[in-house]
CSV table of C-alpha atoms and ligand atoms in Angstrom, one decimal:
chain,number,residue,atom,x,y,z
A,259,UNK,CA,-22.1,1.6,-11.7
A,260,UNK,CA,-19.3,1.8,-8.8
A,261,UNK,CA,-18.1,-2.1,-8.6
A,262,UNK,CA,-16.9,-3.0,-5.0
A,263,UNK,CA,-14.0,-5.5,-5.2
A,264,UNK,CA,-12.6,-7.6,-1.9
A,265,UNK,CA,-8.5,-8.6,-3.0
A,266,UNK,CA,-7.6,-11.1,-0.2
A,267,UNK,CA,-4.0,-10.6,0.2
A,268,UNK,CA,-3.2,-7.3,-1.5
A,269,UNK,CA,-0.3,-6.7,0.8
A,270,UNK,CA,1.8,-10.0,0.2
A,271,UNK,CA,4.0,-10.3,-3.3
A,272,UNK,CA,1.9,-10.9,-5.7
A,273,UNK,CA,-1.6,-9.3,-4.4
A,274,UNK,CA,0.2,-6.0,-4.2
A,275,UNK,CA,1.1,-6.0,-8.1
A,276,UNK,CA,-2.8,-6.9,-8.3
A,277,UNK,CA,-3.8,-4.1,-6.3
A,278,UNK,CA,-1.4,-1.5,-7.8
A,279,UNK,CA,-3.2,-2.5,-11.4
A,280,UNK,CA,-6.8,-2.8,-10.7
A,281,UNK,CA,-5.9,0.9,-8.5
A,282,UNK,CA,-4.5,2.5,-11.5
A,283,UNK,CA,-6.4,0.9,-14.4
A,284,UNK,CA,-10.2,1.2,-12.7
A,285,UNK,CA,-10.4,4.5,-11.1
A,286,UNK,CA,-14.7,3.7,-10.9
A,287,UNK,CA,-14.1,0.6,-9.1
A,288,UNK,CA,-13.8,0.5,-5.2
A,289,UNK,CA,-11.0,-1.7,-3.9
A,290,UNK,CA,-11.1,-3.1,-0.5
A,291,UNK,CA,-8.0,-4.7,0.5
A,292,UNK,CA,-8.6,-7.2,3.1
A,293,UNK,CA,-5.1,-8.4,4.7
A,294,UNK,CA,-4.3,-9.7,8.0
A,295,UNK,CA,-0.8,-8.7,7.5
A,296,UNK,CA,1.0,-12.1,8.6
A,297,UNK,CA,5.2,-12.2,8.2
A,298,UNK,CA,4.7,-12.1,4.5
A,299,UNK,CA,2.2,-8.9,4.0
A,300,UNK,CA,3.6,-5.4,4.3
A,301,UNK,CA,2.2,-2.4,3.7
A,302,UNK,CA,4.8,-0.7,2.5
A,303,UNK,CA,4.3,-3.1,-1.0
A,304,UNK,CA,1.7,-0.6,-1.8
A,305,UNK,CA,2.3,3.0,-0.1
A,306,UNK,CA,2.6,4.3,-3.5
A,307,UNK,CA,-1.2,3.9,-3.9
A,308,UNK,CA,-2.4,3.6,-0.7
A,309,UNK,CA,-3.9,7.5,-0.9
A,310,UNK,CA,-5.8,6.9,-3.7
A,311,UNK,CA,-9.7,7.8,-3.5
A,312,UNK,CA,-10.3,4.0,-4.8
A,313,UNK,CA,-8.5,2.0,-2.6
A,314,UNK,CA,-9.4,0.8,1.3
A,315,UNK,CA,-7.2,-1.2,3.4
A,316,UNK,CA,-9.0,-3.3,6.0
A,317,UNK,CA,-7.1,-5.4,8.5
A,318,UNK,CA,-9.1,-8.7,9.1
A,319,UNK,CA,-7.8,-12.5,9.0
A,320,UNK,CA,-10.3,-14.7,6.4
A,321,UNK,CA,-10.1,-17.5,9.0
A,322,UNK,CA,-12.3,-15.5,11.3
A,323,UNK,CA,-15.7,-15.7,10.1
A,324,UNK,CA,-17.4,-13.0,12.0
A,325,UNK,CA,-14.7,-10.6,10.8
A,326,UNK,CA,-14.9,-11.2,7.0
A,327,UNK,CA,-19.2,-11.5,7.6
A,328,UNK,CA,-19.0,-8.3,8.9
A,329,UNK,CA,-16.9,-6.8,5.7
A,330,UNK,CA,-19.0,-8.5,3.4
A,331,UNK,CA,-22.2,-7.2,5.3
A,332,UNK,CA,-20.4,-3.5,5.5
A,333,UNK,CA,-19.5,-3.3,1.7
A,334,UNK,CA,-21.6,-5.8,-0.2
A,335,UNK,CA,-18.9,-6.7,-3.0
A,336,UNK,CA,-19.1,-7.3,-6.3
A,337,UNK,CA,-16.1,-9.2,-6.5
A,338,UNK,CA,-13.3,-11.0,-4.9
A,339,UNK,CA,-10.3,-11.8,-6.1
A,340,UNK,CA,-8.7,-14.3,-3.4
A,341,UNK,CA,-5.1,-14.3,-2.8
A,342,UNK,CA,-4.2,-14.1,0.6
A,343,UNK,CA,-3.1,-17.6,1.6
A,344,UNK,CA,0.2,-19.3,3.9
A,345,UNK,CA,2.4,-19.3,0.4
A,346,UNK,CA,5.4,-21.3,1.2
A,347,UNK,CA,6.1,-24.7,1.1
A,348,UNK,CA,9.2,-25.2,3.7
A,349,UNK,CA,7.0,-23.4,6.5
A,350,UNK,CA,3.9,-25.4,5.6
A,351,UNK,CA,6.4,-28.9,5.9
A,352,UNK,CA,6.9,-27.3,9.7
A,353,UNK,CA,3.7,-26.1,10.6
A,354,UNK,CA,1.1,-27.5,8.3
A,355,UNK,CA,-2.1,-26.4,10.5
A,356,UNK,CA,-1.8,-22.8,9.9
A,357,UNK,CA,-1.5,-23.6,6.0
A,358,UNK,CA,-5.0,-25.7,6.9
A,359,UNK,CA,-7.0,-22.5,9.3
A,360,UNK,CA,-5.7,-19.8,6.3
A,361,UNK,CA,-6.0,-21.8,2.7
A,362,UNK,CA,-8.5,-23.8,3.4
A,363,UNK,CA,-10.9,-22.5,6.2
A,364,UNK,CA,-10.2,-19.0,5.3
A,365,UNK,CA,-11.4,-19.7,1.7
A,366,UNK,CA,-14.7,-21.5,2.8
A,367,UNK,CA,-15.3,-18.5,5.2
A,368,UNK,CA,-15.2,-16.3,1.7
A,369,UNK,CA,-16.6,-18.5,-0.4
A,370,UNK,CA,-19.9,-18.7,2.1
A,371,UNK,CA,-20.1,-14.9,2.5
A,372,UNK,CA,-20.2,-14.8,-1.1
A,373,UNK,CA,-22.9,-17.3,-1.7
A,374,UNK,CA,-25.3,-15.8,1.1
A,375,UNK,CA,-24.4,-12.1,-0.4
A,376,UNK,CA,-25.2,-13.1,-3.9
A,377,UNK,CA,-27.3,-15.8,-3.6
A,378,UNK,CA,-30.7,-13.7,-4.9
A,379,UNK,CA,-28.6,-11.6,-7.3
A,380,UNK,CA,-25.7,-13.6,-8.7
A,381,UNK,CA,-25.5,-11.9,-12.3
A,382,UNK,CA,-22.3,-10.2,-12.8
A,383,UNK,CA,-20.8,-11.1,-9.6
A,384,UNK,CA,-17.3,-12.8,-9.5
A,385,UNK,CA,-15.5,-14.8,-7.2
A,386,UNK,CA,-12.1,-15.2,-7.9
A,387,UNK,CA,-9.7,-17.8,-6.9
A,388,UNK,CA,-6.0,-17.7,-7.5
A,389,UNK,CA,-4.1,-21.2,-7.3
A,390,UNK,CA,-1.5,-23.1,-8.0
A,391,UNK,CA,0.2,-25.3,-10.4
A,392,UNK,CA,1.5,-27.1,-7.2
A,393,UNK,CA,-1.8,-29.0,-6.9
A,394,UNK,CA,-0.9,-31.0,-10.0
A,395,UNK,CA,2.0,-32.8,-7.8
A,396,UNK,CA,5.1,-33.2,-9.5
A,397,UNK,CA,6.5,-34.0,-13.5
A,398,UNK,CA,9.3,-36.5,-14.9
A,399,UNK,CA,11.6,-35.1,-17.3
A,400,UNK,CA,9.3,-36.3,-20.1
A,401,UNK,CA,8.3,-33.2,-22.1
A,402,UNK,CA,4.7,-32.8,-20.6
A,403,UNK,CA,2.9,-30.1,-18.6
A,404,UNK,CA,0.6,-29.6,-16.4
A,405,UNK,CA,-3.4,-29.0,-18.5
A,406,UNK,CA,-6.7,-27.7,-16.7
A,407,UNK,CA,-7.3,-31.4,-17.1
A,408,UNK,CA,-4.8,-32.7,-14.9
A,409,UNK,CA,-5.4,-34.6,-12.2
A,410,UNK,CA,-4.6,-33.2,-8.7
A,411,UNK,CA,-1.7,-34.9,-7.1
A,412,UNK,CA,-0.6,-32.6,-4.6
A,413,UNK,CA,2.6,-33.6,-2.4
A,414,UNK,CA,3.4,-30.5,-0.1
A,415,UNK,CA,1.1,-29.7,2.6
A,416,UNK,CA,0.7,-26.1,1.1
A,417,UNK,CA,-0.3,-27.8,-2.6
A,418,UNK,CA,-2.5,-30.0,-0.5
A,419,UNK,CA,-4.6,-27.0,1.4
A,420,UNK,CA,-4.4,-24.9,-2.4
A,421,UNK,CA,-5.7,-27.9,-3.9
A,422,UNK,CA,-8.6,-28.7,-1.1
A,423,UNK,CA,-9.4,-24.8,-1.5
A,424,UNK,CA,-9.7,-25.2,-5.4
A,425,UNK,CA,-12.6,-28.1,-4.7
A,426,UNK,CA,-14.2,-26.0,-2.3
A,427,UNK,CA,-14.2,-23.2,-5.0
A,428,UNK,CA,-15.6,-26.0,-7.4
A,429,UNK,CA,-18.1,-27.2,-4.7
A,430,UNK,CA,-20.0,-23.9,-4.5
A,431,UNK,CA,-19.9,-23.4,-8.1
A,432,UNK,CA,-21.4,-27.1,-8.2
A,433,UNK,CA,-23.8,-26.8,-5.6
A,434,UNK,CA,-24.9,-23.5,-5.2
A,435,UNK,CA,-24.5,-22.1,-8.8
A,436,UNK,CA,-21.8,-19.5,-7.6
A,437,UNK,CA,-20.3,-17.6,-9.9
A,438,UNK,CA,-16.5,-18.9,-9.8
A,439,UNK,CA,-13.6,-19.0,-11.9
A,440,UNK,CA,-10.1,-20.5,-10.5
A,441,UNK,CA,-6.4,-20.1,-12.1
A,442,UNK,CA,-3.2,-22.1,-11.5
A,443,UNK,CA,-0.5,-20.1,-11.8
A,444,UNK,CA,3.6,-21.5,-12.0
A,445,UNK,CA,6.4,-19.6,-9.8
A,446,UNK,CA,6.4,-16.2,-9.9
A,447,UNK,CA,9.5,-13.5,-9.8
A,448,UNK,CA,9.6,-9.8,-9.3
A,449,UNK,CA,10.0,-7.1,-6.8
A,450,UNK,CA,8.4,-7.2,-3.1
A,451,UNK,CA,9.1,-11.2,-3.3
A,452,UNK,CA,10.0,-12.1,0.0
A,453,UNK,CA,13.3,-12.9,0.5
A,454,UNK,CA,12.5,-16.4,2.0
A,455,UNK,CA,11.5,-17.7,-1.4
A,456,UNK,CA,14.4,-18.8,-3.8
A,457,UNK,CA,15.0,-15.7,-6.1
A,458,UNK,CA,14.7,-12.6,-3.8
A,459,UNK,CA,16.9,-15.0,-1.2
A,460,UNK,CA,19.5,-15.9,-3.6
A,461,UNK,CA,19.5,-11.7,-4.6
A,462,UNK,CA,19.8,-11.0,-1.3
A,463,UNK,CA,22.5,-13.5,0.1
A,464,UNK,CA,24.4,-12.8,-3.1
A,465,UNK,CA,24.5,-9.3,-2.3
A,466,UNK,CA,25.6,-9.8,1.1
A,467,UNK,CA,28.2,-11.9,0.4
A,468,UNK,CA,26.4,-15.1,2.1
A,469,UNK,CA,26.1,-18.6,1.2
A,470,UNK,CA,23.4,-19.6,-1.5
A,471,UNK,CA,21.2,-22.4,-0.4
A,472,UNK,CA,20.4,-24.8,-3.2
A,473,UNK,CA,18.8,-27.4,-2.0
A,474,UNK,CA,19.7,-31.1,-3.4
A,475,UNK,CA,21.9,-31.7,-6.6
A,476,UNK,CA,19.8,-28.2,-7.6
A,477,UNK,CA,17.9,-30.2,-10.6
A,478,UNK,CA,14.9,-29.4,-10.1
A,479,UNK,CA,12.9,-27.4,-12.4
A,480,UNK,CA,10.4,-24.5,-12.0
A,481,UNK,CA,8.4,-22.7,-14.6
A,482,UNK,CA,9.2,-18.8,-13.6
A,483,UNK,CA,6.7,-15.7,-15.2
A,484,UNK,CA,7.4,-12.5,-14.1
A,485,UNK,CA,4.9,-11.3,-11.5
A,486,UNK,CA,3.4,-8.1,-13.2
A,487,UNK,CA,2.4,-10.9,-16.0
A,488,UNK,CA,0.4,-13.1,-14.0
A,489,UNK,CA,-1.2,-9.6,-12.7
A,490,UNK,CA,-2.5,-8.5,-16.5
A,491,UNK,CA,-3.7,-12.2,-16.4
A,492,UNK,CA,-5.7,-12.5,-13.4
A,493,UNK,CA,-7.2,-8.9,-14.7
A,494,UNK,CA,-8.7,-10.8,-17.9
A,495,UNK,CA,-9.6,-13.5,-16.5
A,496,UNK,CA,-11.4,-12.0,-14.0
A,497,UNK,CA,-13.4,-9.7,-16.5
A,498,UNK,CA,-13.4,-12.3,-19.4
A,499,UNK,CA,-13.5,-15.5,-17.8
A,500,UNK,CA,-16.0,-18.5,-18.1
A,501,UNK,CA,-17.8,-19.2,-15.0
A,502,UNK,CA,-17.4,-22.2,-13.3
A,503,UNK,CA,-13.9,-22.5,-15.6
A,504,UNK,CA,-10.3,-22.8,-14.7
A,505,UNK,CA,-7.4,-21.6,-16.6
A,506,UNK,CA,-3.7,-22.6,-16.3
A,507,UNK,CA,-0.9,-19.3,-16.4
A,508,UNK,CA,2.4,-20.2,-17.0
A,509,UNK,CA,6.0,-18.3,-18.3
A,510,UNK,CA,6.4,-21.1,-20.6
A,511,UNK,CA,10.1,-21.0,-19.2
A,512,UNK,CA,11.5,-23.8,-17.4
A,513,UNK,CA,14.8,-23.4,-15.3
A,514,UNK,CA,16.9,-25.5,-13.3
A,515,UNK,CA,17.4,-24.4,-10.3
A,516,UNK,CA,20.9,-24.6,-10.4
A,517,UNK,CA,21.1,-22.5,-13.7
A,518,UNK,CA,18.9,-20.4,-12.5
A,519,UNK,CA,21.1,-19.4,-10.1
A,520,UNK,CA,23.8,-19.3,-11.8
A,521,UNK,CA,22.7,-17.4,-14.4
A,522,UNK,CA,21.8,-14.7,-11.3
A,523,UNK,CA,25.1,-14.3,-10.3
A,524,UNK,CA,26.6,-13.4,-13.7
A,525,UNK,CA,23.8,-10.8,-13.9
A,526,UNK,CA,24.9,-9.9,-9.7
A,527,UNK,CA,28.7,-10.0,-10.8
A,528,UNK,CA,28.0,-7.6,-13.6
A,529,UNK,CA,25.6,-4.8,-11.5
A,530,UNK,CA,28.1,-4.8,-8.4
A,531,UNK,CA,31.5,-5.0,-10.6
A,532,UNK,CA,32.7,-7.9,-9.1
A,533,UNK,CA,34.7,-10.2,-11.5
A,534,UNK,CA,32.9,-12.8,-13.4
A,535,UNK,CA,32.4,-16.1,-11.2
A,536,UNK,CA,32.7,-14.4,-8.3
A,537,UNK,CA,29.2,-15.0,-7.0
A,538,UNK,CA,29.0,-18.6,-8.5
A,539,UNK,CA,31.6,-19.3,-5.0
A,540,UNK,CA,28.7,-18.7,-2.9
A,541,UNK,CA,26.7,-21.4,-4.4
A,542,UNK,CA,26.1,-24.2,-1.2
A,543,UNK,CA,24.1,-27.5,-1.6
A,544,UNK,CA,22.0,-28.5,1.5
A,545,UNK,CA,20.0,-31.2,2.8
A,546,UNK,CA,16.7,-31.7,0.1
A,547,UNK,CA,13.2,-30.2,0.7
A,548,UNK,CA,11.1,-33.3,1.8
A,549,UNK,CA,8.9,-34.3,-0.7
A,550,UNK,CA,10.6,-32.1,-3.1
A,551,UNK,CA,8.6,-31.5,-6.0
A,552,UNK,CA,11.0,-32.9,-9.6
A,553,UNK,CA,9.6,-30.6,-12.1
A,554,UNK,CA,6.3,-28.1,-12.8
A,555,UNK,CA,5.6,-26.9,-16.7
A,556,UNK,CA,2.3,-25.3,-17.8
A,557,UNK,CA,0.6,-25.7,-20.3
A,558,UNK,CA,-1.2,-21.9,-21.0
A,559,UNK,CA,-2.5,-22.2,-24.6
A,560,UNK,CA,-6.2,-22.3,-23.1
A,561,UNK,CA,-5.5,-19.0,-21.8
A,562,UNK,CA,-3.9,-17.7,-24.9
A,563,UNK,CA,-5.9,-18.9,-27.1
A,564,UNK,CA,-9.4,-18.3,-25.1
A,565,UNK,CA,-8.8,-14.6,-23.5
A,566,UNK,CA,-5.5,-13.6,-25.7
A,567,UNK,CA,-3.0,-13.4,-22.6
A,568,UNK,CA,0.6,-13.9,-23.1
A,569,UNK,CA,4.0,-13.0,-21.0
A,570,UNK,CA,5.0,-9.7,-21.8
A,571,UNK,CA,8.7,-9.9,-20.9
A,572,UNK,CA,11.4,-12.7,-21.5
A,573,UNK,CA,13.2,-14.2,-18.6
A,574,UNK,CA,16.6,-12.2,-19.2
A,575,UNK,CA,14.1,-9.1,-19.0
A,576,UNK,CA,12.4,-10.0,-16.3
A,577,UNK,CA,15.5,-11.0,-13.8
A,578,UNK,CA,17.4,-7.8,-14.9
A,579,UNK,CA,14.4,-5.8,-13.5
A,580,UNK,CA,14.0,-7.7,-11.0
A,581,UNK,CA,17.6,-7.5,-9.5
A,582,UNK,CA,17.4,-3.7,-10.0
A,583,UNK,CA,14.4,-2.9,-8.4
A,584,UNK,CA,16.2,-5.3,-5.6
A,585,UNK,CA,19.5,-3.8,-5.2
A,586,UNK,CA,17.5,0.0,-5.3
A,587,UNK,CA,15.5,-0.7,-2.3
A,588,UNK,CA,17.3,-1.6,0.4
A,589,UNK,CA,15.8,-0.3,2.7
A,590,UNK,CA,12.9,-2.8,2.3
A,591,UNK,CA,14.5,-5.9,2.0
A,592,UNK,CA,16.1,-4.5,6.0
A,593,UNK,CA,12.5,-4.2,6.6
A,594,UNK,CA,11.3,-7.6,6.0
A,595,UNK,CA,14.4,-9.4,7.3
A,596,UNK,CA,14.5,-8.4,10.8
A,597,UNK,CA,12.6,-9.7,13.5
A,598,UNK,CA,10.6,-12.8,13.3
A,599,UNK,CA,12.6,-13.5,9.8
A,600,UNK,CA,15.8,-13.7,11.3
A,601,UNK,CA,14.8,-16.3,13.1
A,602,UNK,CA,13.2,-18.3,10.8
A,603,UNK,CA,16.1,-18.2,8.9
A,604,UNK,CA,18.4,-19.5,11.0
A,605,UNK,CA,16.6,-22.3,12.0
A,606,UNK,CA,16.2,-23.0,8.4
A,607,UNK,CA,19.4,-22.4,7.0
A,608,UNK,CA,21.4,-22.9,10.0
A,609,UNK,CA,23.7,-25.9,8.6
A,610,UNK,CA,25.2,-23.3,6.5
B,863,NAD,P1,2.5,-14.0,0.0
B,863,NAD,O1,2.9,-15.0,1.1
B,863,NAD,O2,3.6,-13.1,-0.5
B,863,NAD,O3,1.3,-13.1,0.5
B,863,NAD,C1,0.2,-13.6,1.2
B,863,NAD,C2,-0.6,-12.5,1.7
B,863,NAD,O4,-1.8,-13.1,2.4
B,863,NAD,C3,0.1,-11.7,2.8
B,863,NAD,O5,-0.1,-10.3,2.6
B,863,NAD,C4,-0.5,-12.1,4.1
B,863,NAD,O6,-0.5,-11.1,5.1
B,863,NAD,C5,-1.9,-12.5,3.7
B,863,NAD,N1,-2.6,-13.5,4.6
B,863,NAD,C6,-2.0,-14.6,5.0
B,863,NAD,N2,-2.9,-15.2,5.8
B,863,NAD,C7,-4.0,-14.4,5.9
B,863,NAD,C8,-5.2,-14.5,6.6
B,863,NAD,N3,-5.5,-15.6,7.4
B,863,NAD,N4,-6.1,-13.6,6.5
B,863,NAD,C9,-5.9,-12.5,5.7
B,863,NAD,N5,-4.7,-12.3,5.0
B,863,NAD,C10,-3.8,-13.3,5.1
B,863,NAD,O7,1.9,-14.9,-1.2
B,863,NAD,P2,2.0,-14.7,-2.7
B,863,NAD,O8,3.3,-15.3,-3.2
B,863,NAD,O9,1.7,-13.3,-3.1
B,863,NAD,O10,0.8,-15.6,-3.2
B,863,NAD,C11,-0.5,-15.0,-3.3
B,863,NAD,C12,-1.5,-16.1,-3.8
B,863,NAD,O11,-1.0,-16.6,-5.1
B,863,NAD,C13,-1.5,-17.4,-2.9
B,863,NAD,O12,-2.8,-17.8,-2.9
B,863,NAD,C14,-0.6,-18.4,-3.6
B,863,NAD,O13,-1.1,-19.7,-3.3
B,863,NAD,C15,-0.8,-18.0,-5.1
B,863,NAD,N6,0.3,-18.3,-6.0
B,863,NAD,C16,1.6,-17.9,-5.7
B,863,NAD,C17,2.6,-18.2,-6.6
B,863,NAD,C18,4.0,-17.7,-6.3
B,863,NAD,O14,4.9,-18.0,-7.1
B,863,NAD,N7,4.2,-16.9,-5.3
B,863,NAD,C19,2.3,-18.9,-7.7
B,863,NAD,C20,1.0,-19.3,-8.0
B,863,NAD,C21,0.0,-19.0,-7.1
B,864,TYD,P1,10.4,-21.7,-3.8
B,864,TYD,O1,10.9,-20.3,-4.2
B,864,TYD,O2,10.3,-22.0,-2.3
B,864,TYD,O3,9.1,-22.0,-4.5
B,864,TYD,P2,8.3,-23.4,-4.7
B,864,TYD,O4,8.7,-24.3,-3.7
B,864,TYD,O5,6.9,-23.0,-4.4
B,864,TYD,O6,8.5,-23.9,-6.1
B,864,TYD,O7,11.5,-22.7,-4.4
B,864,TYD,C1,11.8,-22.7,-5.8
B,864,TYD,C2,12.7,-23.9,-6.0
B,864,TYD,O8,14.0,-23.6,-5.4
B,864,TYD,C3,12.3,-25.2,-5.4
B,864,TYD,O9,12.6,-26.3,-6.2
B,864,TYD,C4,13.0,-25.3,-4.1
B,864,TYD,C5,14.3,-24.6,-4.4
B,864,TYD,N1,15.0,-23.8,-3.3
B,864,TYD,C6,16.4,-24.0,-3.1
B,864,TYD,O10,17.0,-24.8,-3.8
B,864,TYD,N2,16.9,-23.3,-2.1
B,864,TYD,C7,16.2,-22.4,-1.3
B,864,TYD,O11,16.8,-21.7,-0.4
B,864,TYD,C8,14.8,-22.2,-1.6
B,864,TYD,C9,14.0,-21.3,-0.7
B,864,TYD,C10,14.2,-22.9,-2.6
């Protein structure tokens, strides 16, 4: 049987890798891309599949609920897998309403279609969330990580509407038996990141020869898994998955931001030939992030041990590729950085 499967968000960073796998790996599936295409999604993430006989792109913003009734009325899915979403946490500390209409709204617009679609027929239908580990809040130096039992603490407006969305997931699954599973994933790295998130913006100002923002004393720690990773996850789980059941995704490598980037610009000095510690000049410490979050760690051994997932690359691996596929497509990053970008980031980063 042909399944039908809605991915919210296929044309931002990490719904593209999403796409581009469930394309390739289910040729009998149909996938419907349903994007609105904000600042953050771009076609051009996956042109190298968009001809294929499997995939659909349909241009429709999940906060409008006659738009996404329509699609669900036009191709009766089997499946979502929900990613689209307002991503970044400096934009949703400026405009937190937006964050609100698309994470949280937007999600209860999908999660309602679903339930009407489904509700006399719900065996072997899926809806898919993909969260954060943001909602958790924030960790001390203290050696623990975030569990699918950890309370939500969220700080940031963005971990506050990813979190809200998660009990709205939770909700229907509660109230109206929907068939739901939810995962929290920690940072992700890779190619089409866009360049206003701390990796791809660090690649691209080191490039360039521009400051590197780091904001505070840099101390803060993130948990980074390469992007295609968290893809092959969110494909088991959404096949193998308990309903009703979360599970936590994690790299299982923790960085300091400041290492972090100083580890990328002895891989930068290396690719462009420029002596070693030349890049490490560039590094600039700015006013903090409000709110800045200390320190995120999962815990993914539910995961592993339940569905047999497991990063495929280490982080040396990972950043190498990254900065590659980076520094071959130029043309891109030019892309995404003009316009509306430019001015974003000089309101942001105009200290500098
Ligand atoms: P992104 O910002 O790169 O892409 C978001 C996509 O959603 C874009 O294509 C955008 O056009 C689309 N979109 C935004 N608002 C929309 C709307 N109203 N209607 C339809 N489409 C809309 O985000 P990302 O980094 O790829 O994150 C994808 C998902 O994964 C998000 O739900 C995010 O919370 C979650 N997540 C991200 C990370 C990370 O490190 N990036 C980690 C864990 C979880
Ligand atoms: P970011 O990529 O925005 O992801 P998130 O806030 O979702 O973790 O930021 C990663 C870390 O890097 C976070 O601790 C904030 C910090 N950061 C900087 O120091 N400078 C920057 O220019 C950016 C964008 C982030």
């Amino acid at each position: 049987m042909v399944k039908t499967i809605f991915i919210t968000g296929g044309a931002g960073f990490i719904g593209s890798h999403v796409i581009r796998r469930f394309a390739t790996n289910y040729p009998d599936y149909k996938i419907i891309n349903l994007d609105t295409l904000t600042y953050a999604g771009n076609l051009e993430n996956i042109d190298d599949i968009a001809s294929q006989p499997n995939y659909k792109f349909e241009k429709a913003d999940i906060s409008d609920f006659k738009a996404i009734e329509r699609l669900f009325d036009l191709y009766k899915p089997d499946g979502v897998i929900h990613l689209a979403a307002e991503s970044h946490v400096d934009r949703s500390i400026t405009d937190p309403f937006v964050f609100v209409r698309t994470n949280v709204l937007g999600t209860c617009n999908l999660l309602y279609c679903a339930k009407e679609l489904w509700r006399d027929n719900p065996e072997g239908k899926r809806f898919y969330h993909v969260s954060t580990d943001e909602v958790y809040g924030a960790l001390e130096f203290d050696g623990t990580f975030f569990t699918e039992e950890t309370k939500y603490a969220p700080h940031s407006p963005y971990s506050a509407s990813k979190a809200s969305s998660d009990h709205f997931v939770r909700a229907f699954h509660d109230t109206y038996g929907l068939p739901v599973v939810i995962s929290n994933c920690s940072n992700n790295y890779g190619s089409h990141h866009f360049p206003e998130k701390l990796i791809p913006l660090a690649i691209n100002n080191i490039k360039n020869n521009k400051p590197i923002p780091v904001y505070g004393k840099g101390e803060n720690v993130r948990d980074w898994l390469f992007v295609e990773d968290h893809a092959a996850a969110i494909d088991i789980i959404f096949h193998r998955g308990k309903n009703g059941d979360t599970y936590n995704i994690g790299g299982n490598n923790e960085w300091k931001n400041i290492d972090l980037i100083r580890l990328l610009c002895d891989i930068m000095d290396r690719k462009l030939g420029r002596p070693q510690g030349e890049s490490q000049k560039l590094i600039t410490f700015v006013a903090d992030r409000a709110g800045h979050d200390l320190r995120y760690a999962i815990d993914s051994s539910k995961l592993q041990r339940e569905l047999g997932w497991a990063p495929s690359l280490t982080f040396e691996e990972g950043l190498e590729k990254t900065v590659d596929w980076y520094l071959a497509n130029e043309k891109w990053i030019k892309n995404v950085t003009s316009g509306e970008y430019q001015d974003y980031y000089n309101k942001h980063y105009g200290q500098l």
